[in-house]
Amino acid sequence: MESAKPKDKLFETAARLFYEHGYRATGVDAIAAEAGIGKMTLYRHYPSKDELIVAFLHQSNEEFWAYFERSTADAPDARQKLLAFFASLQDYVTSPTCYGCSFLNIATEYPARDYVGHQVALEHKQAVRQHFAQLAQEAGAQQPQTLADALFLLMDGAYMAARVFGSAPENPAGAVAEAAQRLLDGYCSA
């Protein structure tokens, strides 16, 4: 088996470290050392840490939408898609492999709205809200944007609970699927 190319190895290492330990806590020295690649090689592929962070966020965005599609593929309608997503999300945010949301993490660590990583996070979150609103409307919600925003806050709350509680039994995200169902029941006609 061929070993990973230096750029791929750097990216995979940085992605894991950013997600598990945070963006500020993960320096380029640590990324290069853990990847077993020189710092100059890192800068040849990614001229700045910010560029590496943005590349990671773009990949995270692609992975989120692929995850959304996989988790909702068998759902016959918009309401069932939302329920399927939240059931899948519940499994993920209560697992030991979840360290929260890459986009919430960057916005928390870099709160300045003009920071490029924060801007990527904002774009992602706006797209999720819009998709939730579209599904809420298709599901027959009386107030689709209000339902979408409530579901959005529920999702992000579950991600933050995963970051704070981990996979511990007291993680309140263990009930996120039921909460989503109750919201849908409350906003959508029978």
Short mmCIF file of N, CA, C and O in Angstrom, two decimals, residues 26-123:
data_model
loop_
_atom_site.label_atom_id
_atom_site.label_comp_id
_atom_site.label_asym_id
_atom_site.label_seq_id
_atom_site.Cartn_x
_atom_site.Cartn_y
_atom_site.Cartn_z
N THR A 26 -3.80 23.94 18.58
CA THR A 26 -3.04 23.14 17.63
C THR A 26 -2.16 24.05 16.80
O THR A 26 -2.63 24.78 15.93
N GLY A 27 -0.87 23.99 17.09
CA GLY A 27 0.08 24.82 16.35
C GLY A 27 0.65 24.09 15.15
O GLY A 27 0.56 22.86 15.04
N VAL A 28 1.26 24.86 14.25
CA VAL A 28 1.85 24.25 13.06
C VAL A 28 3.02 23.33 13.42
O VAL A 28 3.24 22.32 12.74
N ASP A 29 3.73 23.63 14.50
CA ASP A 29 4.82 22.74 14.93
C ASP A 29 4.27 21.37 15.30
O ASP A 29 4.83 20.35 14.92
N ALA A 30 3.16 21.35 16.03
CA ALA A 30 2.55 20.09 16.44
C ALA A 30 2.03 19.31 15.23
O ALA A 30 2.18 18.09 15.16
N ILE A 31 1.42 20.02 14.29
CA ILE A 31 0.90 19.36 13.08
C ILE A 31 2.04 18.73 12.31
O ILE A 31 1.99 17.54 11.93
N ALA A 32 3.10 19.50 12.07
CA ALA A 32 4.25 18.99 11.31
C ALA A 32 4.90 17.81 12.02
O ALA A 32 5.20 16.79 11.40
N ALA A 33 5.09 17.94 13.33
CA ALA A 33 5.73 16.86 14.08
C ALA A 33 4.90 15.59 14.06
O ALA A 33 5.42 14.49 13.82
N GLU A 34 3.61 15.71 14.32
CA GLU A 34 2.75 14.53 14.35
C GLU A 34 2.62 13.88 12.97
O GLU A 34 2.49 12.68 12.85
N ALA A 35 2.64 14.71 11.93
CA ALA A 35 2.56 14.18 10.57
C ALA A 35 3.90 13.61 10.11
O ALA A 35 3.95 12.91 9.10
N GLY A 36 4.96 13.93 10.86
CA GLY A 36 6.30 13.47 10.47
C GLY A 36 6.81 14.18 9.23
O GLY A 36 7.55 13.61 8.43
N ILE A 37 6.42 15.44 9.10
CA ILE A 37 6.77 16.23 7.91
C ILE A 37 7.35 17.56 8.39
O ILE A 37 6.89 18.13 9.38
N GLY A 38 8.32 18.06 7.69
CA GLY A 38 8.94 19.33 8.07
C GLY A 38 8.00 20.50 7.96
O GLY A 38 7.07 20.51 7.15
N LYS A 39 8.27 21.49 8.79
CA LYS A 39 7.44 22.69 8.81
C LYS A 39 7.48 23.42 7.46
O LYS A 39 6.47 23.98 7.02
N MET A 40 8.61 23.40 6.80
CA MET A 40 8.70 24.06 5.50
C MET A 40 7.80 23.37 4.47
O MET A 40 7.21 24.03 3.62
N THR A 41 7.69 22.05 4.58
CA THR A 41 6.78 21.31 3.69
C THR A 41 5.35 21.72 3.96
O THR A 41 4.56 21.91 3.03
N LEU A 42 5.01 21.88 5.23
CA LEU A 42 3.66 22.32 5.60
C LEU A 42 3.38 23.67 4.94
O LEU A 42 2.34 23.83 4.28
N TYR A 43 4.31 24.62 5.08
CA TYR A 43 4.08 25.95 4.52
C TYR A 43 4.10 25.97 2.99
O TYR A 43 3.52 26.85 2.38
N ARG A 44 4.76 25.01 2.39
CA ARG A 44 4.74 24.91 0.93
C ARG A 44 3.33 24.55 0.45
O ARG A 44 2.86 25.05 -0.56
N HIS A 45 2.66 23.69 1.20
CA HIS A 45 1.31 23.27 0.83
C HIS A 45 0.22 24.22 1.35
O HIS A 45 -0.80 24.42 0.70
N TYR A 46 0.44 24.75 2.53
CA TYR A 46 -0.51 25.67 3.16
C TYR A 46 0.29 26.86 3.69
O TYR A 46 0.88 26.77 4.77
N PRO A 47 0.32 27.96 2.96
CA PRO A 47 1.16 29.10 3.33
C PRO A 47 0.89 29.69 4.72
O PRO A 47 1.72 30.40 5.26
N SER A 48 -0.30 29.41 5.28
CA SER A 48 -0.60 29.89 6.63
C SER A 48 -1.49 28.89 7.34
O SER A 48 -2.17 28.08 6.70
N LYS A 49 -1.50 28.98 8.64
CA LYS A 49 -2.39 28.14 9.43
C LYS A 49 -3.85 28.44 9.08
O LYS A 49 -4.69 27.53 9.01
N ASP A 50 -4.14 29.71 8.82
CA ASP A 50 -5.51 30.09 8.45
C ASP A 50 -5.96 29.36 7.18
O ASP A 50 -7.11 28.93 7.09
N GLU A 51 -5.07 29.22 6.20
CA GLU A 51 -5.43 28.51 4.97
C GLU A 51 -5.70 27.04 5.25
O GLU A 51 -6.60 26.44 4.66
N LEU A 52 -4.96 26.47 6.17
CA LEU A 52 -5.18 25.07 6.56
C LEU A 52 -6.52 24.94 7.29
O LEU A 52 -7.28 24.00 7.04
N ILE A 53 -6.82 25.89 8.15
CA ILE A 53 -8.11 25.89 8.86
C ILE A 53 -9.27 25.99 7.86
O ILE A 53 -10.25 25.24 7.95
N VAL A 54 -9.16 26.90 6.92
CA VAL A 54 -10.24 27.07 5.93
C VAL A 54 -10.41 25.82 5.09
O VAL A 54 -11.54 25.40 4.81
N ALA A 55 -9.30 25.18 4.70
CA ALA A 55 -9.39 23.93 3.94
C ALA A 55 -10.12 22.87 4.76
O ALA A 55 -10.98 22.14 4.24
N PHE A 56 -9.81 22.79 6.05
CA PHE A 56 -10.49 21.84 6.93
C PHE A 56 -11.98 22.15 7.03
O PHE A 56 -12.83 21.25 6.98
N LEU A 57 -12.33 23.43 7.16
CA LEU A 57 -13.75 23.80 7.25
C LEU A 57 -14.50 23.48 5.97
O LEU A 57 -15.65 23.04 6.01
N HIS A 58 -13.86 23.70 4.84
CA HIS A 58 -14.52 23.36 3.57
C HIS A 58 -14.76 21.85 3.47
O HIS A 58 -15.82 21.41 3.02
N GLN A 59 -13.78 21.07 3.91
CA GLN A 59 -13.98 19.62 3.91
C GLN A 59 -15.08 19.24 4.89
O GLN A 59 -15.91 18.37 4.61
N SER A 60 -15.10 19.88 6.05
CA SER A 60 -16.14 19.61 7.05
C SER A 60 -17.52 19.92 6.49
O SER A 60 -18.49 19.20 6.77
N ASN A 61 -17.62 20.98 5.71
CA ASN A 61 -18.89 21.33 5.08
C ASN A 61 -19.33 20.21 4.13
O ASN A 61 -20.48 19.77 4.17
N GLU A 62 -18.42 19.75 3.29
CA GLU A 62 -18.74 18.65 2.36
C GLU A 62 -19.14 17.40 3.12
O GLU A 62 -20.11 16.72 2.75
N GLU A 63 -18.42 17.10 4.20
CA GLU A 63 -18.73 15.91 4.99
C GLU A 63 -20.09 16.03 5.67
O GLU A 63 -20.83 15.05 5.78
N PHE A 64 -20.43 17.24 6.14
CA PHE A 64 -21.73 17.43 6.79
C PHE A 64 -22.86 17.13 5.81
O PHE A 64 -23.80 16.40 6.13
N TRP A 65 -22.77 17.69 4.60
CA TRP A 65 -23.85 17.48 3.64
C TRP A 65 -23.91 16.04 3.16
O TRP A 65 -25.01 15.51 2.94
N ALA A 66 -22.78 15.39 3.04
CA ALA A 66 -22.78 13.96 2.67
C ALA A 66 -23.42 13.15 3.80
O ALA A 66 -24.21 12.23 3.56
N TYR A 67 -23.10 13.50 5.04
CA TYR A 67 -23.69 12.85 6.21
C TYR A 67 -25.21 13.07 6.24
O TYR A 67 -25.99 12.15 6.49
N PHE A 68 -25.63 14.31 5.96
CA PHE A 68 -27.05 14.62 5.95
C PHE A 68 -27.75 13.76 4.90
O PHE A 68 -28.80 13.16 5.18
N GLU A 69 -27.18 13.67 3.72
CA GLU A 69 -27.78 12.88 2.64
C GLU A 69 -27.84 11.39 2.99
O GLU A 69 -28.84 10.73 2.76
N ARG A 70 -26.75 10.87 3.56
CA ARG A 70 -26.73 9.44 3.95
C ARG A 70 -27.78 9.15 5.02
O ARG A 70 -28.49 8.15 4.96
N SER A 71 -27.87 10.03 6.00
CA SER A 71 -28.78 9.77 7.12
C SER A 71 -30.25 9.95 6.75
O SER A 71 -31.13 9.47 7.46
N THR A 72 -30.52 10.64 5.65
CA THR A 72 -31.91 10.89 5.27
C THR A 72 -32.31 10.19 3.97
O THR A 72 -33.44 10.35 3.51
N ALA A 73 -31.42 9.44 3.38
CA ALA A 73 -31.64 8.85 2.04
C ALA A 73 -32.90 7.98 1.96
O ALA A 73 -33.58 7.98 0.94
N ASP A 74 -33.22 7.27 3.02
CA ASP A 74 -34.36 6.36 2.98
C ASP A 74 -35.67 6.99 3.45
O ASP A 74 -36.71 6.33 3.45
N ALA A 75 -35.61 8.25 3.84
CA ALA A 75 -36.81 8.92 4.34
C ALA A 75 -37.72 9.30 3.17
O ALA A 75 -37.26 9.88 2.19
N PRO A 76 -39.02 8.98 3.27
CA PRO A 76 -39.93 9.20 2.14
C PRO A 76 -40.40 10.64 1.94
O PRO A 76 -40.87 10.99 0.88
N ASP A 77 -40.27 11.47 2.97
CA ASP A 77 -40.75 12.85 2.84
C ASP A 77 -39.92 13.78 3.73
O ASP A 77 -39.06 13.33 4.48
N ALA A 78 -40.23 15.06 3.65
CA ALA A 78 -39.45 16.08 4.35
C ALA A 78 -39.48 15.88 5.87
O ALA A 78 -38.44 15.99 6.54
N ARG A 79 -40.65 15.61 6.41
CA ARG A 79 -40.76 15.40 7.86
C ARG A 79 -39.88 14.22 8.30
O ARG A 79 -39.15 14.31 9.28
N GLN A 80 -39.96 13.13 7.56
CA GLN A 80 -39.17 11.95 7.90
C GLN A 80 -37.67 12.21 7.71
O GLN A 80 -36.85 11.64 8.41
N LYS A 81 -37.32 13.06 6.76
CA LYS A 81 -35.91 13.42 6.57
C LYS A 81 -35.38 14.13 7.81
O LYS A 81 -34.30 13.83 8.30
N LEU A 82 -36.16 15.09 8.30
CA LEU A 82 -35.74 15.79 9.51
C LEU A 82 -35.63 14.83 10.70
O LEU A 82 -34.65 14.89 11.46
N LEU A 83 -36.60 13.96 10.86
CA LEU A 83 -36.55 13.01 11.97
C LEU A 83 -35.36 12.06 11.83
O LEU A 83 -34.68 11.75 12.82
N ALA A 84 -35.10 11.61 10.61
CA ALA A 84 -33.97 10.70 10.38
C ALA A 84 -32.65 11.40 10.67
O ALA A 84 -31.74 10.81 11.26
N PHE A 85 -32.53 12.65 10.26
CA PHE A 85 -31.30 13.39 10.54
C PHE A 85 -31.08 13.51 12.04
O PHE A 85 -29.98 13.26 12.53
N PHE A 86 -32.12 13.87 12.78
CA PHE A 86 -31.94 14.05 14.23
C PHE A 86 -31.71 12.72 14.95
O PHE A 86 -30.99 12.68 15.94
N ALA A 87 -32.26 11.64 14.45
CA ALA A 87 -31.96 10.32 15.04
C ALA A 87 -30.50 9.97 14.82
O ALA A 87 -29.80 9.49 15.73
N SER A 88 -30.01 10.23 13.63
CA SER A 88 -28.61 9.97 13.32
C SER A 88 -27.70 10.91 14.11
O SER A 88 -26.66 10.50 14.63
N LEU A 89 -28.11 12.17 14.20
CA LEU A 89 -27.33 13.15 14.98
C LEU A 89 -27.22 12.70 16.43
O LEU A 89 -26.16 12.80 17.05
N GLN A 90 -28.32 12.20 16.99
CA GLN A 90 -28.29 11.74 18.38
C GLN A 90 -27.26 10.64 18.57
O GLN A 90 -26.50 10.65 19.54
N ASP A 91 -27.21 9.71 17.64
CA ASP A 91 -26.20 8.64 17.74
C ASP A 91 -24.79 9.22 17.70
O ASP A 91 -23.92 8.81 18.45
N TYR A 92 -24.59 10.19 16.82
CA TYR A 92 -23.26 10.78 16.66
C TYR A 92 -22.84 11.61 17.88
O TYR A 92 -21.74 11.44 18.39
N VAL A 93 -23.70 12.50 18.35
CA VAL A 93 -23.30 13.41 19.42
C VAL A 93 -23.19 12.73 20.78
O VAL A 93 -22.70 13.33 21.73
N THR A 94 -23.61 11.50 20.87
CA THR A 94 -23.44 10.75 22.12
C THR A 94 -22.35 9.69 21.99
O THR A 94 -22.18 8.87 22.88
N SER A 95 -21.62 9.73 20.90
CA SER A 95 -20.54 8.77 20.68
C SER A 95 -19.20 9.37 21.11
O SER A 95 -19.04 10.59 21.13
N PRO A 96 -18.23 8.53 21.41
CA PRO A 96 -16.92 9.04 21.82
C PRO A 96 -16.14 9.68 20.69
O PRO A 96 -15.12 10.33 20.93
N THR A 97 -16.60 9.55 19.45
CA THR A 97 -15.88 10.15 18.32
C THR A 97 -16.34 11.57 18.01
O THR A 97 -15.80 12.21 17.11
N CYS A 98 -17.32 12.08 18.74
CA CYS A 98 -17.82 13.42 18.48
C CYS A 98 -17.17 14.43 19.42
O CYS A 98 -17.21 14.27 20.64
N TYR A 99 -16.60 15.47 18.83
CA TYR A 99 -15.99 16.56 19.60
C TYR A 99 -16.72 17.87 19.31
O TYR A 99 -16.12 18.93 19.32
N GLY A 100 -17.98 17.77 19.00
CA GLY A 100 -18.77 18.96 18.72
C GLY A 100 -18.84 19.25 17.24
O GLY A 100 -18.75 18.35 16.41
N CYS A 101 -18.98 20.49 16.92
CA CYS A 101 -19.15 20.96 15.54
C CYS A 101 -17.95 21.81 15.15
O CYS A 101 -17.62 22.78 15.84
N SER A 102 -17.31 21.47 14.06
CA SER A 102 -16.14 22.21 13.58
C SER A 102 -16.45 23.70 13.40
O SER A 102 -15.59 24.55 13.64
N PHE A 103 -17.67 24.01 13.01
CA PHE A 103 -18.06 25.39 12.72
C PHE A 103 -18.35 26.17 14.00
O PHE A 103 -17.97 27.33 14.12
N LEU A 104 -19.00 25.54 14.96
CA LEU A 104 -19.19 26.19 16.26
C LEU A 104 -17.86 26.39 16.95
O LEU A 104 -17.61 27.43 17.57
N ASN A 105 -17.00 25.38 16.83
CA ASN A 105 -15.69 25.46 17.48
C ASN A 105 -14.89 26.64 16.94
O ASN A 105 -14.27 27.38 17.71
N ILE A 106 -14.87 26.83 15.61
CA ILE A 106 -14.10 27.94 15.05
C ILE A 106 -14.70 29.28 15.44
O ILE A 106 -13.99 30.23 15.78
N ALA A 107 -16.03 29.37 15.44
CA ALA A 107 -16.69 30.63 15.79
C ALA A 107 -16.46 30.98 17.26
O ALA A 107 -16.37 32.16 17.62
N THR A 108 -16.34 29.96 18.09
CA THR A 108 -16.08 30.18 19.51
C THR A 108 -14.63 30.61 19.74
O THR A 108 -14.36 31.53 20.50
N GLU A 109 -13.72 29.95 19.06
CA GLU A 109 -12.30 30.26 19.24
C GLU A 109 -11.87 31.56 18.54
O GLU A 109 -10.94 32.22 18.97
N TYR A 110 -12.54 31.88 17.45
CA TYR A 110 -12.25 33.09 16.69
C TYR A 110 -13.55 33.88 16.51
O TYR A 110 -14.19 33.83 15.47
N PRO A 111 -13.97 34.61 17.55
CA PRO A 111 -15.27 35.27 17.52
C PRO A 111 -15.38 36.46 16.57
O PRO A 111 -16.49 36.89 16.26
N ALA A 112 -14.27 37.01 16.11
CA ALA A 112 -14.33 38.16 15.21
C ALA A 112 -15.00 37.74 13.90
O ALA A 112 -14.53 36.83 13.22
N ARG A 113 -16.08 38.38 13.57
CA ARG A 113 -16.86 37.99 12.39
C ARG A 113 -16.12 38.21 11.09
O ARG A 113 -16.49 37.63 10.08
N ASP A 114 -15.07 39.00 11.09
CA ASP A 114 -14.33 39.22 9.86
C ASP A 114 -13.20 38.20 9.67
O ASP A 114 -12.52 38.20 8.65
N TYR A 115 -13.01 37.32 10.65
CA TYR A 115 -12.00 36.26 10.50
C TYR A 115 -12.50 35.27 9.45
O TYR A 115 -13.67 34.86 9.47
N VAL A 116 -11.63 34.88 8.54
CA VAL A 116 -12.02 34.05 7.41
C VAL A 116 -12.68 32.72 7.86
O VAL A 116 -13.66 32.29 7.26
N GLY A 117 -12.17 32.10 8.88
CA GLY A 117 -12.77 30.85 9.38
C GLY A 117 -14.17 31.07 9.93
O GLY A 117 -15.07 30.25 9.75
N HIS A 118 -14.36 32.20 10.61
CA HIS A 118 -15.68 32.54 11.14
C HIS A 118 -16.65 32.75 9.98
O HIS A 118 -17.81 32.32 10.05
N GLN A 119 -16.18 33.38 8.92
CA GLN A 119 -17.04 33.62 7.75
C GLN A 119 -17.46 32.31 7.09
O GLN A 119 -18.62 32.15 6.69
N VAL A 120 -16.54 31.34 7.01
CA VAL A 120 -16.88 30.02 6.45
C VAL A 120 -17.92 29.34 7.34
O VAL A 120 -18.88 28.75 6.84
N ALA A 121 -17.74 29.46 8.65
CA ALA A 121 -18.71 28.87 9.58
C ALA A 121 -20.08 29.50 9.41
O ALA A 121 -21.10 28.80 9.39
N LEU A 122 -20.11 30.81 9.29
CA LEU A 122 -21.38 31.51 9.12
C LEU A 122 -22.09 31.07 7.83
O LEU A 122 -23.30 30.82 7.84
N GLU A 123 -21.35 30.96 6.75
CA GLU A 123 -21.94 30.49 5.49
C GLU A 123 -22.54 29.10 5.64
O GLU A 123 -23.63 28.82 5.15
#
